[in-house]
Amino acid sequence: MTEPHDPAATPYDPREHSRVLLDGPDRAAARSMLKAIGFTDEDLAKPIVGVGTTWIETMPCNYNQRELAERVKAGIRAAGGTPMEFNTISVSDGVSMGTEGMKASLVSREVIADSIELVARGHLFDGLVCLVGCDKTLPGAAMALARLDLPGLALYNGTINPGVLRGQRNATVVTVFEAIGAYRAGKISLEELREIEDASCPGPGACGGQFTANTMSTALEFLGISPGGLNGIPATDPAKLDAAYRSGELVMELVNGGIRPSQIMTRAAIDNAIASVAATGGSTNGVLHLLAIAHELGIPLELEDFDRIAERTPIVASLMPGGRFSAVDIHEAGGVGLVARELLSQGLVDGTTRNVDGRTLAEVAAAAVETPGQEVVVSIEHPIKPVGGLAILRGSLAPDGCVIKLAGHEVRQFRGPARVFDSETACYAAVRAQRIGPGDVIVIRYEGPVGGPGMQEMLSVTAALVGEGLGGDVMLLTDGRFSGGTHGLMIGHVAPEAALGGPIALVAEGDEIAIDVDARRLDLVVDEVELKRRWAAWRAPEPRYRSGVLAKYAALVSSASEGAVTTGTRMTSNLRQRLG
């Protein structure tokens, strides 16, 4: 909302916004309305701090947030502020996966950011705490904090516990998706599928591997906008309530000190966050979301920055889906501070970046207490993999780039015939009918930011392939996204997307596609004359939605290579045209 406070300038006013809304005779009506719901003159004379939750009864991911919000508010009051709670939305990837509802998921990130921004601007908050859980709530909150530049922080409500299945504490929702594929392939019975279904998600919290929610939880700690060590506390751990109270206290320190997100989320901090994704084998969605956060901060960030950082950053945490352990396991091992410690030992992150709790990243890492004998985080001298869990490819099929996940497999080259599908639904039907074979390159297109719209995830397809035993024998590429729970040889975010005439729109059934990770290439092996003929015959498809939020999103959203934001170049171009 304003420029970061300069300590050498005039003293910072912790009520610089709420004072405009609530002070003086002219604001009597505003005070009267707030007194109607219990606020006092004393309350309204203190800094006003918004407490934004994403509680919703459509998933377990955010289900504990009402209780956490009460503790955040208690911490704010104890530290001299007045909290005002509000809520925004969330869309569950896991629940909506494989349906038309999945198209709403990435769109929800923009709605979350927009709604938090609108409430904070509309009610002139002095500070902000965002409680986050399911995938898109984490980047959505960080994007809102970046836009507003209000003193504030994000607290993750915590991971779900892993399910106990046949004596093993390692089941997650991905276990269920893969079991569906195994059932369809005749490998397990319907009774076995139901047993897995009933055991895999035992209570509140976000999906339990280093899938997108826990990837972004880790990234927000490395970014500094979440208090060090507090995100990783599981949802059902009593210590989460203490973390919420502490977050309320911390936001008042930020408000009173005039410390803004732009002073925390710097370019060095973004690089640290990228390194955390690479070092933990995290979700490729981290690329999309960190691009979006950097955009809202006005910090230039390119796909090649992810490739450069991932190439130098070893994987040091064995986390699902590519590794052995859950998010609860890394918390019990000592937390993601252990990952920071290993990366700092080789100079792979900047230890001087600041956290909202007042410490530097190096201090957060030094405070991590390792559990003797833990096997989740390894020494960087003997990494799980010498390079990070993702790479950026370009080539004739992806001139503007794409993202390949490297964690969980060792494949560096792949060639095969294209199996082309114009929707995720059509591809899933083919997988269910067992029409996909070893060596195939599956192409799912018209599922990009504009074409989908919304870049739905392909976990139903990828999990079904794994369940059928094909996970290591096929390649899948798409202009859509992959779930953080995906493993196998998968390429997403292919840009330009098919709906905008990208080369992926020209692929025909049986075309040879070549992937070379070492050369950073994704190529369509078809001669130029034939491609020109196909291009001349290609016509853009009719929009799948002509009204409503999905149509509005498709009209505004940028390329995946720019973070699929709605405040980017297309918005700017439209605004310029309207203003002449």
Tab-separated table of C-alpha atoms in Angstrom, residues 14-415:
chain	number	residue	atom	x	y	z
A	14	PRO	CA	1.342	1.461	13.107
A	15	ARG	CA	-2.178	2.813	12.444
A	16	GLU	CA	-1.387	4.583	9.184
A	17	HIS	CA	-4.336	2.913	7.408
A	18	SER	CA	-6.978	2.300	10.084
A	19	ARG	CA	-6.592	5.845	11.379
A	20	VAL	CA	-8.068	7.086	8.080
A	21	LEU	CA	-11.035	4.735	8.451
A	22	LEU	CA	-11.794	5.107	12.139
A	23	ASP	CA	-10.554	8.375	13.652
A	24	GLY	CA	-12.406	11.646	14.081
A	25	PRO	CA	-16.032	12.856	14.032
A	26	ASP	CA	-16.424	12.204	10.315
A	27	ARG	CA	-15.822	8.462	10.887
A	28	ALA	CA	-18.523	8.032	13.521
A	29	ALA	CA	-20.685	5.898	11.212
A	30	ALA	CA	-17.875	3.431	10.592
A	31	ARG	CA	-17.231	3.115	14.322
A	32	SER	CA	-20.936	2.710	15.021
A	33	MET	CA	-21.208	-0.254	12.657
A	34	LEU	CA	-18.183	-1.951	14.218
A	35	LYS	CA	-19.525	-1.367	17.730
A	36	ALA	CA	-22.627	-3.270	16.640
A	37	ILE	CA	-20.592	-6.492	16.588
A	38	GLY	CA	-18.712	-5.912	19.825
A	39	PHE	CA	-15.724	-3.701	19.059
A	40	THR	CA	-15.048	-0.951	21.608
A	41	ASP	CA	-13.490	2.480	21.338
A	42	GLU	CA	-10.370	0.984	22.902
A	43	ASP	CA	-10.276	-1.765	20.245
A	44	LEU	CA	-10.676	0.713	17.417
A	45	ALA	CA	-7.843	2.885	18.688
A	46	LYS	CA	-5.347	0.051	18.165
A	47	PRO	CA	-3.760	-1.193	14.922
A	48	ILE	CA	-6.284	-3.279	12.985
A	49	VAL	CA	-4.932	-6.614	11.750
A	50	GLY	CA	-6.834	-8.749	9.276
A	51	VAL	CA	-6.838	-12.486	9.914
A	52	GLY	CA	-7.687	-14.145	6.609
A	53	THR	CA	-8.681	-17.803	6.635
A	54	THR	CA	-9.344	-20.221	3.817
A	55	TRP	CA	-11.535	-22.514	5.927
A	56	ILE	CA	-13.959	-24.577	3.887
A	57	GLU	CA	-15.911	-27.784	4.408
A	58	THR	CA	-15.018	-29.350	1.060
A	59	MET	CA	-11.701	-30.944	2.042
A	60	PRO	CA	-9.494	-31.810	5.036
A	61	CYS	CA	-6.734	-29.452	3.917
A	62	ASN	CA	-7.893	-26.263	5.696
A	63	TYR	CA	-10.254	-27.817	8.199
A	64	ASN	CA	-8.443	-26.740	11.390
A	65	GLN	CA	-8.245	-23.066	10.481
A	66	ARG	CA	-11.178	-21.813	12.549
A	67	GLU	CA	-9.439	-23.018	15.698
A	68	LEU	CA	-6.103	-21.619	14.563
A	69	ALA	CA	-7.694	-18.254	13.748
A	70	GLU	CA	-8.858	-17.905	17.353
A	71	ARG	CA	-5.292	-18.438	18.566
A	72	VAL	CA	-3.885	-15.979	16.019
A	73	LYS	CA	-6.391	-13.388	17.207
A	74	ALA	CA	-5.482	-14.039	20.847
A	75	GLY	CA	-1.822	-13.436	19.998
A	76	ILE	CA	-2.668	-10.188	18.214
A	77	ARG	CA	-4.718	-8.923	21.171
A	78	ALA	CA	-1.990	-9.848	23.648
A	79	ALA	CA	0.534	-7.904	21.580
A	80	GLY	CA	-1.589	-4.748	21.432
A	81	GLY	CA	-3.570	-5.062	18.223
A	82	THR	CA	-7.187	-5.617	17.244
A	83	PRO	CA	-7.835	-8.583	14.966
A	84	MET	CA	-10.625	-8.740	12.409
A	85	GLU	CA	-11.249	-12.152	10.893
A	86	PHE	CA	-12.394	-12.678	7.318
A	87	ASN	CA	-12.409	-15.589	4.922
A	88	THR	CA	-11.754	-16.433	1.310
A	89	ILE	CA	-12.157	-19.561	-0.819
A	90	SER	CA	-10.309	-22.768	-1.610
A	91	VAL	CA	-10.746	-25.458	-4.281
A	92	SER	CA	-9.448	-28.951	-3.557
A	93	ASP	CA	-7.323	-30.479	-6.283
A	94	GLY	CA	-7.644	-33.903	-4.702
A	95	VAL	CA	-11.434	-33.841	-4.548
A	96	SER	CA	-12.014	-32.239	-7.953
A	97	MET	CA	-9.265	-34.159	-9.794
A	98	GLY	CA	-10.405	-35.768	-13.028
A	99	THR	CA	-13.586	-33.695	-13.294
A	100	GLU	CA	-14.560	-30.369	-14.813
A	101	GLY	CA	-14.225	-28.968	-11.295
A	102	MET	CA	-10.438	-29.267	-11.526
A	103	LYS	CA	-10.424	-26.337	-13.944
A	104	ALA	CA	-11.370	-24.096	-11.021
A	105	SER	CA	-8.237	-24.951	-9.036
A	106	LEU	CA	-5.594	-22.641	-10.500
A	107	VAL	CA	-8.235	-19.983	-11.102
A	108	SER	CA	-8.849	-20.041	-7.341
A	109	ARG	CA	-5.281	-18.817	-6.737
A	110	GLU	CA	-6.160	-15.548	-8.450
A	111	VAL	CA	-9.499	-15.272	-6.648
A	112	ILE	CA	-7.778	-15.868	-3.301
A	113	ALA	CA	-5.167	-13.192	-4.002
A	114	ASP	CA	-7.800	-10.780	-5.312
A	115	SER	CA	-10.193	-11.282	-2.400
A	116	ILE	CA	-7.526	-10.911	0.284
A	117	GLU	CA	-6.310	-7.764	-1.441
A	118	LEU	CA	-9.836	-6.360	-1.727
A	119	VAL	CA	-10.739	-6.947	1.919
A	120	ALA	CA	-7.439	-5.468	3.133
A	121	ARG	CA	-7.799	-2.422	0.889
A	122	GLY	CA	-11.493	-2.012	1.563
A	123	HIS	CA	-11.125	-2.108	5.344
A	124	LEU	CA	-7.743	-0.360	5.557
A	125	PHE	CA	-5.988	-2.993	7.640
A	126	ASP	CA	-2.659	-2.118	9.224
A	127	GLY	CA	-1.404	-5.688	9.123
A	128	LEU	CA	-2.379	-9.110	7.864
A	129	VAL	CA	-2.105	-12.783	8.836
A	130	CYS	CA	-3.126	-15.309	6.195
A	131	LEU	CA	-3.938	-18.863	7.259
A	132	VAL	CA	-3.273	-21.198	4.346
A	133	GLY	CA	-3.582	-24.908	3.629
A	134	CYS	CA	-4.655	-26.382	0.286
A	135	ASP	CA	-2.327	-25.868	-2.664
A	136	LYS	CA	-3.443	-22.571	-4.196
A	137	THR	CA	-4.049	-20.832	-0.884
A	138	LEU	CA	-0.313	-20.577	-0.173
A	139	PRO	CA	0.782	-18.730	-3.330
A	140	GLY	CA	-2.514	-16.822	-3.370
A	141	ALA	CA	-1.809	-15.406	0.079
A	142	ALA	CA	1.820	-14.608	-0.765
A	143	MET	CA	0.692	-12.829	-3.932
A	144	ALA	CA	-1.787	-10.734	-1.936
A	145	LEU	CA	0.863	-9.842	0.644
A	146	ALA	CA	3.190	-8.837	-2.202
A	147	ARG	CA	0.558	-6.607	-3.832
A	148	LEU	CA	-0.483	-4.916	-0.599
A	149	ASP	CA	2.984	-4.671	0.957
A	150	LEU	CA	1.298	-4.519	4.362
A	151	PRO	CA	3.201	-5.832	7.382
A	152	GLY	CA	2.070	-9.433	7.442
A	153	LEU	CA	2.793	-13.120	7.193
A	154	ALA	CA	1.365	-16.453	6.083
A	155	LEU	CA	0.985	-19.451	8.384
A	156	TYR	CA	0.393	-22.911	6.928
A	157	ASN	CA	-2.181	-24.862	8.926
A	158	GLY	CA	-0.106	-28.009	8.567
A	159	THR	CA	0.136	-31.337	6.838
A	160	ILE	CA	-2.235	-34.236	7.280
A	161	ASN	CA	-0.851	-37.297	9.050
A	162	PRO	CA	0.017	-40.210	6.772
A	163	GLY	CA	-2.485	-43.035	6.767
A	164	VAL	CA	-1.630	-46.387	8.320
A	165	LEU	CA	-2.184	-49.162	5.821
A	166	ARG	CA	-1.332	-52.774	6.623
A	167	GLY	CA	0.964	-51.708	9.408
A	168	GLN	CA	2.845	-49.077	7.402
A	169	ARG	CA	2.495	-45.333	8.113
A	170	ASN	CA	2.952	-44.130	4.551
A	171	ALA	CA	-0.434	-43.806	2.827
A	172	THR	CA	-1.517	-40.543	1.192
A	173	VAL	CA	-4.243	-39.490	-1.194
A	174	VAL	CA	-1.851	-40.394	-4.039
A	175	THR	CA	-1.942	-43.962	-2.719
A	176	VAL	CA	-5.675	-43.900	-3.440
A	177	PHE	CA	-5.287	-42.495	-6.950
A	178	GLU	CA	-2.708	-45.149	-7.813
A	179	ALA	CA	-4.936	-47.833	-6.294
A	180	ILE	CA	-7.710	-46.742	-8.662
A	181	GLY	CA	-5.369	-47.491	-11.569
A	182	ALA	CA	-4.427	-50.828	-10.056
A	183	TYR	CA	-8.108	-51.714	-9.639
A	184	ARG	CA	-8.905	-50.777	-13.241
A	185	ALA	CA	-5.987	-52.968	-14.360
A	186	GLY	CA	-7.362	-55.889	-12.359
A	187	LYS	CA	-4.444	-55.932	-9.916
A	188	ILE	CA	-6.495	-55.361	-6.759
A	189	SER	CA	-10.086	-56.006	-5.769
A	190	LEU	CA	-12.794	-53.451	-5.078
A	191	GLU	CA	-12.572	-54.405	-1.398
A	192	GLU	CA	-8.842	-53.646	-1.387
A	193	LEU	CA	-9.488	-50.303	-3.053
A	194	ARG	CA	-12.038	-49.456	-0.354
A	195	GLU	CA	-9.544	-50.427	2.367
A	196	ILE	CA	-7.002	-48.015	0.874
A	197	GLU	CA	-9.646	-45.310	0.468
A	198	ASP	CA	-10.683	-45.568	4.121
A	199	ALA	CA	-7.132	-45.514	5.532
A	200	SER	CA	-5.211	-42.969	3.471
A	201	CYS	CA	-6.570	-39.638	4.735
A	202	PRO	CA	-6.956	-39.944	8.539
A	203	GLY	CA	-7.774	-36.360	9.549
A	204	PRO	CA	-7.305	-32.616	8.977
A	205	GLY	CA	-4.375	-31.166	7.097
A	206	ALA	CA	-3.069	-30.795	3.562
A	207	CYS	CA	-1.888	-33.728	1.433
A	208	GLY	CA	0.973	-35.457	3.187
A	209	GLY	CA	3.918	-35.846	0.795
A	210	GLN	CA	6.119	-33.148	-0.694
A	211	PHE	CA	3.217	-32.449	-2.995
A	212	THR	CA	2.255	-28.884	-3.904
A	213	ALA	CA	0.979	-27.729	-0.495
A	214	ASN	CA	4.022	-28.938	1.432
A	215	THR	CA	6.349	-27.801	-1.365
A	216	MET	CA	4.935	-24.285	-1.065
A	217	SER	CA	4.966	-24.483	2.740
A	218	THR	CA	8.699	-25.162	2.535
A	219	ALA	CA	9.168	-22.434	-0.080
A	220	LEU	CA	7.349	-19.824	2.033
A	221	GLU	CA	9.666	-20.525	4.972
A	222	PHE	CA	12.729	-20.149	2.717
A	223	LEU	CA	11.111	-17.055	1.211
A	224	GLY	CA	10.845	-15.691	4.759
A	225	ILE	CA	7.150	-14.790	4.670
A	226	SER	CA	6.246	-17.706	7.004
A	227	PRO	CA	7.806	-17.959	10.478
A	228	GLY	CA	10.769	-20.315	10.552
A	229	GLY	CA	9.853	-23.811	11.740
A	230	LEU	CA	6.145	-23.151	12.274
A	231	ASN	CA	4.728	-24.211	8.904
A	232	GLY	CA	6.023	-27.753	9.256
A	233	ILE	CA	4.137	-28.519	12.481
A	234	PRO	CA	1.404	-31.014	11.463
A	235	ALA	CA	-2.223	-29.953	11.567
A	236	THR	CA	-3.199	-32.163	14.504
A	237	ASP	CA	-0.102	-31.476	16.624
A	238	PRO	CA	-1.096	-29.389	19.693
A	239	ALA	CA	1.964	-27.235	18.991
A	240	LYS	CA	0.145	-25.854	15.942
A	241	LEU	CA	-2.076	-23.831	18.256
A	242	ASP	CA	1.031	-22.331	19.867
A	243	ALA	CA	2.369	-21.548	16.385
A	244	ALA	CA	-0.834	-19.692	15.595
A	245	TYR	CA	-0.628	-17.638	18.802
A	246	ARG	CA	3.021	-16.839	18.088
A	247	SER	CA	2.083	-15.730	14.573
A	248	GLY	CA	-0.367	-13.252	16.090
A	249	GLU	CA	2.403	-11.847	18.267
A	250	LEU	CA	4.820	-11.724	15.335
A	251	VAL	CA	2.516	-9.777	13.068
A	252	MET	CA	2.305	-7.048	15.706
A	253	GLU	CA	6.104	-6.866	15.757
A	254	LEU	CA	5.985	-6.380	11.978
A	255	VAL	CA	3.228	-3.746	12.265
A	256	ASN	CA	4.969	-1.810	15.020
A	257	GLY	CA	8.274	-1.978	13.167
A	258	GLY	CA	6.868	-1.063	9.773
A	259	ILE	CA	8.426	-4.206	8.288
A	260	ARG	CA	6.844	-5.015	4.959
A	261	PRO	CA	6.799	-8.103	2.688
A	262	SER	CA	8.945	-6.322	0.104
A	263	GLN	CA	11.705	-6.150	2.707
A	264	ILE	CA	11.404	-9.905	3.312
A	265	MET	CA	10.609	-11.382	-0.117
A	266	THR	CA	13.671	-10.137	-1.984
A	267	ARG	CA	15.306	-11.609	-5.089
A	268	ALA	CA	17.767	-13.503	-2.886
A	269	ALA	CA	14.862	-14.934	-0.882
A	270	ILE	CA	13.126	-16.055	-4.086
A	271	ASP	CA	16.305	-17.862	-5.151
A	272	ASN	CA	16.360	-19.546	-1.734
A	273	ALA	CA	12.769	-20.671	-2.230
A	274	ILE	CA	13.612	-22.117	-5.651
A	275	ALA	CA	16.528	-24.009	-4.092
A	276	SER	CA	14.207	-25.445	-1.437
A	277	VAL	CA	11.890	-26.827	-4.139
A	278	ALA	CA	14.835	-28.364	-5.986
A	279	ALA	CA	16.469	-29.820	-2.849
A	280	THR	CA	13.310	-31.539	-1.642
A	281	GLY	CA	12.170	-32.981	-4.985
A	282	GLY	CA	9.164	-30.703	-4.723
A	283	SER	CA	6.232	-30.049	-7.001
A	284	THR	CA	6.728	-28.504	-10.432
A	285	ASN	CA	3.831	-26.239	-9.474
A	286	GLY	CA	6.429	-24.417	-7.396
A	287	VAL	CA	7.756	-22.981	-10.666
A	288	LEU	CA	4.349	-21.590	-11.627
A	289	HIS	CA	3.685	-20.148	-8.174
A	290	LEU	CA	7.102	-18.592	-7.542
A	291	LEU	CA	6.939	-16.931	-10.965
A	292	ALA	CA	3.578	-15.474	-9.933
A	293	ILE	CA	4.829	-14.269	-6.535
A	294	ALA	CA	7.875	-12.644	-8.136
A	295	HIS	CA	5.601	-10.958	-10.682
A	296	GLU	CA	3.475	-9.429	-7.935
A	297	LEU	CA	6.634	-8.206	-6.207
A	298	GLY	CA	7.880	-6.639	-9.448
A	299	ILE	CA	10.991	-8.832	-9.365
A	300	PRO	CA	12.164	-10.172	-12.751
A	301	LEU	CA	12.287	-13.980	-12.766
A	302	GLU	CA	12.749	-16.314	-15.733
A	303	LEU	CA	12.348	-20.042	-16.295
A	304	GLU	CA	16.103	-20.321	-16.791
A	305	ASP	CA	16.613	-19.107	-13.217
A	306	PHE	CA	14.854	-22.267	-12.025
A	307	ASP	CA	17.006	-24.418	-14.289
A	308	ARG	CA	20.213	-22.753	-13.155
A	309	ILE	CA	19.408	-23.106	-9.461
A	310	ALA	CA	18.083	-26.671	-9.750
A	311	GLU	CA	21.144	-27.782	-11.719
A	312	ARG	CA	23.481	-26.732	-8.899
A	313	THR	CA	21.254	-27.915	-6.026
A	314	PRO	CA	21.360	-31.590	-4.957
A	315	ILE	CA	18.323	-33.380	-3.586
A	316	VAL	CA	18.965	-33.822	0.138
A	317	ALA	CA	15.495	-34.823	1.401
A	318	SER	CA	13.868	-38.153	0.593
A	319	LEU	CA	10.243	-37.068	0.386
A	320	MET	CA	7.236	-38.516	-1.412
A	321	PRO	CA	6.386	-38.853	-4.220
A	322	GLY	CA	9.942	-39.409	-5.446
A	323	GLY	CA	11.312	-40.422	-2.060
A	324	ARG	CA	10.388	-42.495	0.984
A	325	PHE	CA	9.055	-40.114	3.613
A	326	SER	CA	6.097	-37.862	4.396
A	327	ALA	CA	5.900	-34.259	5.567
A	328	VAL	CA	5.255	-35.507	9.117
A	329	ASP	CA	8.479	-37.501	8.901
A	330	ILE	CA	10.609	-34.479	7.996
A	331	HIS	CA	9.028	-32.509	10.842
A	332	GLU	CA	9.877	-35.314	13.260
A	333	ALA	CA	13.408	-35.463	11.823
A	334	GLY	CA	14.028	-31.803	12.698
A	335	GLY	CA	12.173	-29.808	10.066
A	336	VAL	CA	13.063	-28.089	6.819
A	337	GLY	CA	15.696	-26.127	8.730
A	338	LEU	CA	17.850	-29.230	8.221
A	339	VAL	CA	17.534	-28.739	4.453
A	340	ALA	CA	18.577	-25.101	4.855
A	341	ARG	CA	21.550	-26.203	6.954
A	342	GLU	CA	22.795	-28.556	4.246
A	343	LEU	CA	22.357	-26.004	1.464
A	344	LEU	CA	24.086	-23.297	3.510
A	345	SER	CA	27.072	-25.566	4.076
A	346	GLN	CA	27.817	-25.399	0.343
A	347	GLY	CA	26.800	-21.793	-0.211
A	348	LEU	CA	23.724	-22.784	-2.229
A	349	VAL	CA	21.360	-20.391	-0.450
A	350	ASP	CA	21.805	-16.901	0.966
A	351	GLY	CA	21.821	-17.135	4.746
A	352	THR	CA	21.456	-13.384	5.260
A	353	THR	CA	17.857	-13.182	4.017
A	354	ARG	CA	15.346	-12.186	6.645
A	355	ASN	CA	12.392	-14.073	8.088
A	356	VAL	CA	9.204	-12.482	9.459
A	357	ASP	CA	10.203	-13.857	12.871
A	358	GLY	CA	13.222	-11.525	12.915
A	359	ARG	CA	15.862	-14.179	12.267
A	360	THR	CA	17.968	-14.762	9.172
A	361	LEU	CA	17.761	-18.011	7.216
A	362	ALA	CA	21.136	-18.959	8.656
A	363	GLU	CA	19.816	-18.452	12.185
A	364	VAL	CA	16.722	-20.516	11.422
A	365	ALA	CA	18.948	-23.323	10.102
A	366	ALA	CA	21.279	-23.140	13.099
A	367	ALA	CA	18.311	-23.497	15.451
A	368	ALA	CA	17.091	-26.734	13.812
A	369	VAL	CA	17.482	-29.719	16.131
A	370	GLU	CA	18.187	-32.938	14.275
A	371	THR	CA	16.651	-36.135	15.625
A	372	PRO	CA	19.415	-38.726	16.084
A	373	GLY	CA	19.247	-41.471	13.498
A	374	GLN	CA	16.781	-39.680	11.186
A	375	GLU	CA	16.987	-40.735	7.541
A	376	VAL	CA	14.832	-38.096	5.865
A	377	VAL	CA	17.464	-35.391	5.277
A	378	VAL	CA	20.899	-36.560	4.201
A	379	SER	CA	24.298	-34.882	4.178
A	380	ILE	CA	24.881	-32.771	1.108
A	381	GLU	CA	28.214	-34.568	0.806
A	382	HIS	CA	26.234	-37.715	-0.044
A	383	PRO	CA	23.049	-36.437	-1.686
A	384	ILE	CA	20.126	-38.498	-2.857
A	385	LYS	CA	20.672	-37.021	-6.304
A	386	PRO	CA	23.438	-34.627	-7.421
A	387	VAL	CA	21.024	-32.243	-9.147
A	388	GLY	CA	17.648	-30.838	-8.160
A	389	GLY	CA	14.233	-32.271	-8.838
A	390	LEU	CA	13.311	-30.297	-11.959
A	391	ALA	CA	14.676	-28.890	-15.192
A	392	ILE	CA	13.531	-26.463	-17.869
A	393	LEU	CA	13.394	-27.671	-21.467
A	394	ARG	CA	12.893	-25.754	-24.673
A	395	GLY	CA	12.868	-26.874	-28.296
A	396	SER	CA	10.634	-27.045	-31.329
A	397	LEU	CA	7.731	-28.351	-29.239
A	398	ALA	CA	8.156	-25.828	-26.408
A	399	PRO	CA	9.778	-22.621	-27.709
A	400	ASP	CA	8.698	-20.719	-24.587
A	401	GLY	CA	9.706	-23.510	-22.242
A	402	CYS	CA	8.296	-26.352	-20.160
A	403	VAL	CA	9.078	-28.061	-16.859
A	404	ILE	CA	10.161	-31.673	-16.353
A	405	LYS	CA	10.210	-33.332	-12.958
A	406	LEU	CA	13.442	-35.269	-12.356
A	407	ALA	CA	12.848	-36.578	-8.832
A	408	GLY	CA	11.981	-40.260	-8.595
A	409	HIS	CA	13.449	-41.452	-11.917
A	410	GLU	CA	16.756	-41.513	-13.784
A	411	VAL	CA	15.556	-41.143	-17.389
A	412	ARG	CA	17.471	-38.484	-19.346
A	413	GLN	CA	16.463	-39.298	-22.941
A	414	PHE	CA	13.238	-40.643	-24.414
A	415	ARG	CA	11.845	-41.065	-27.931
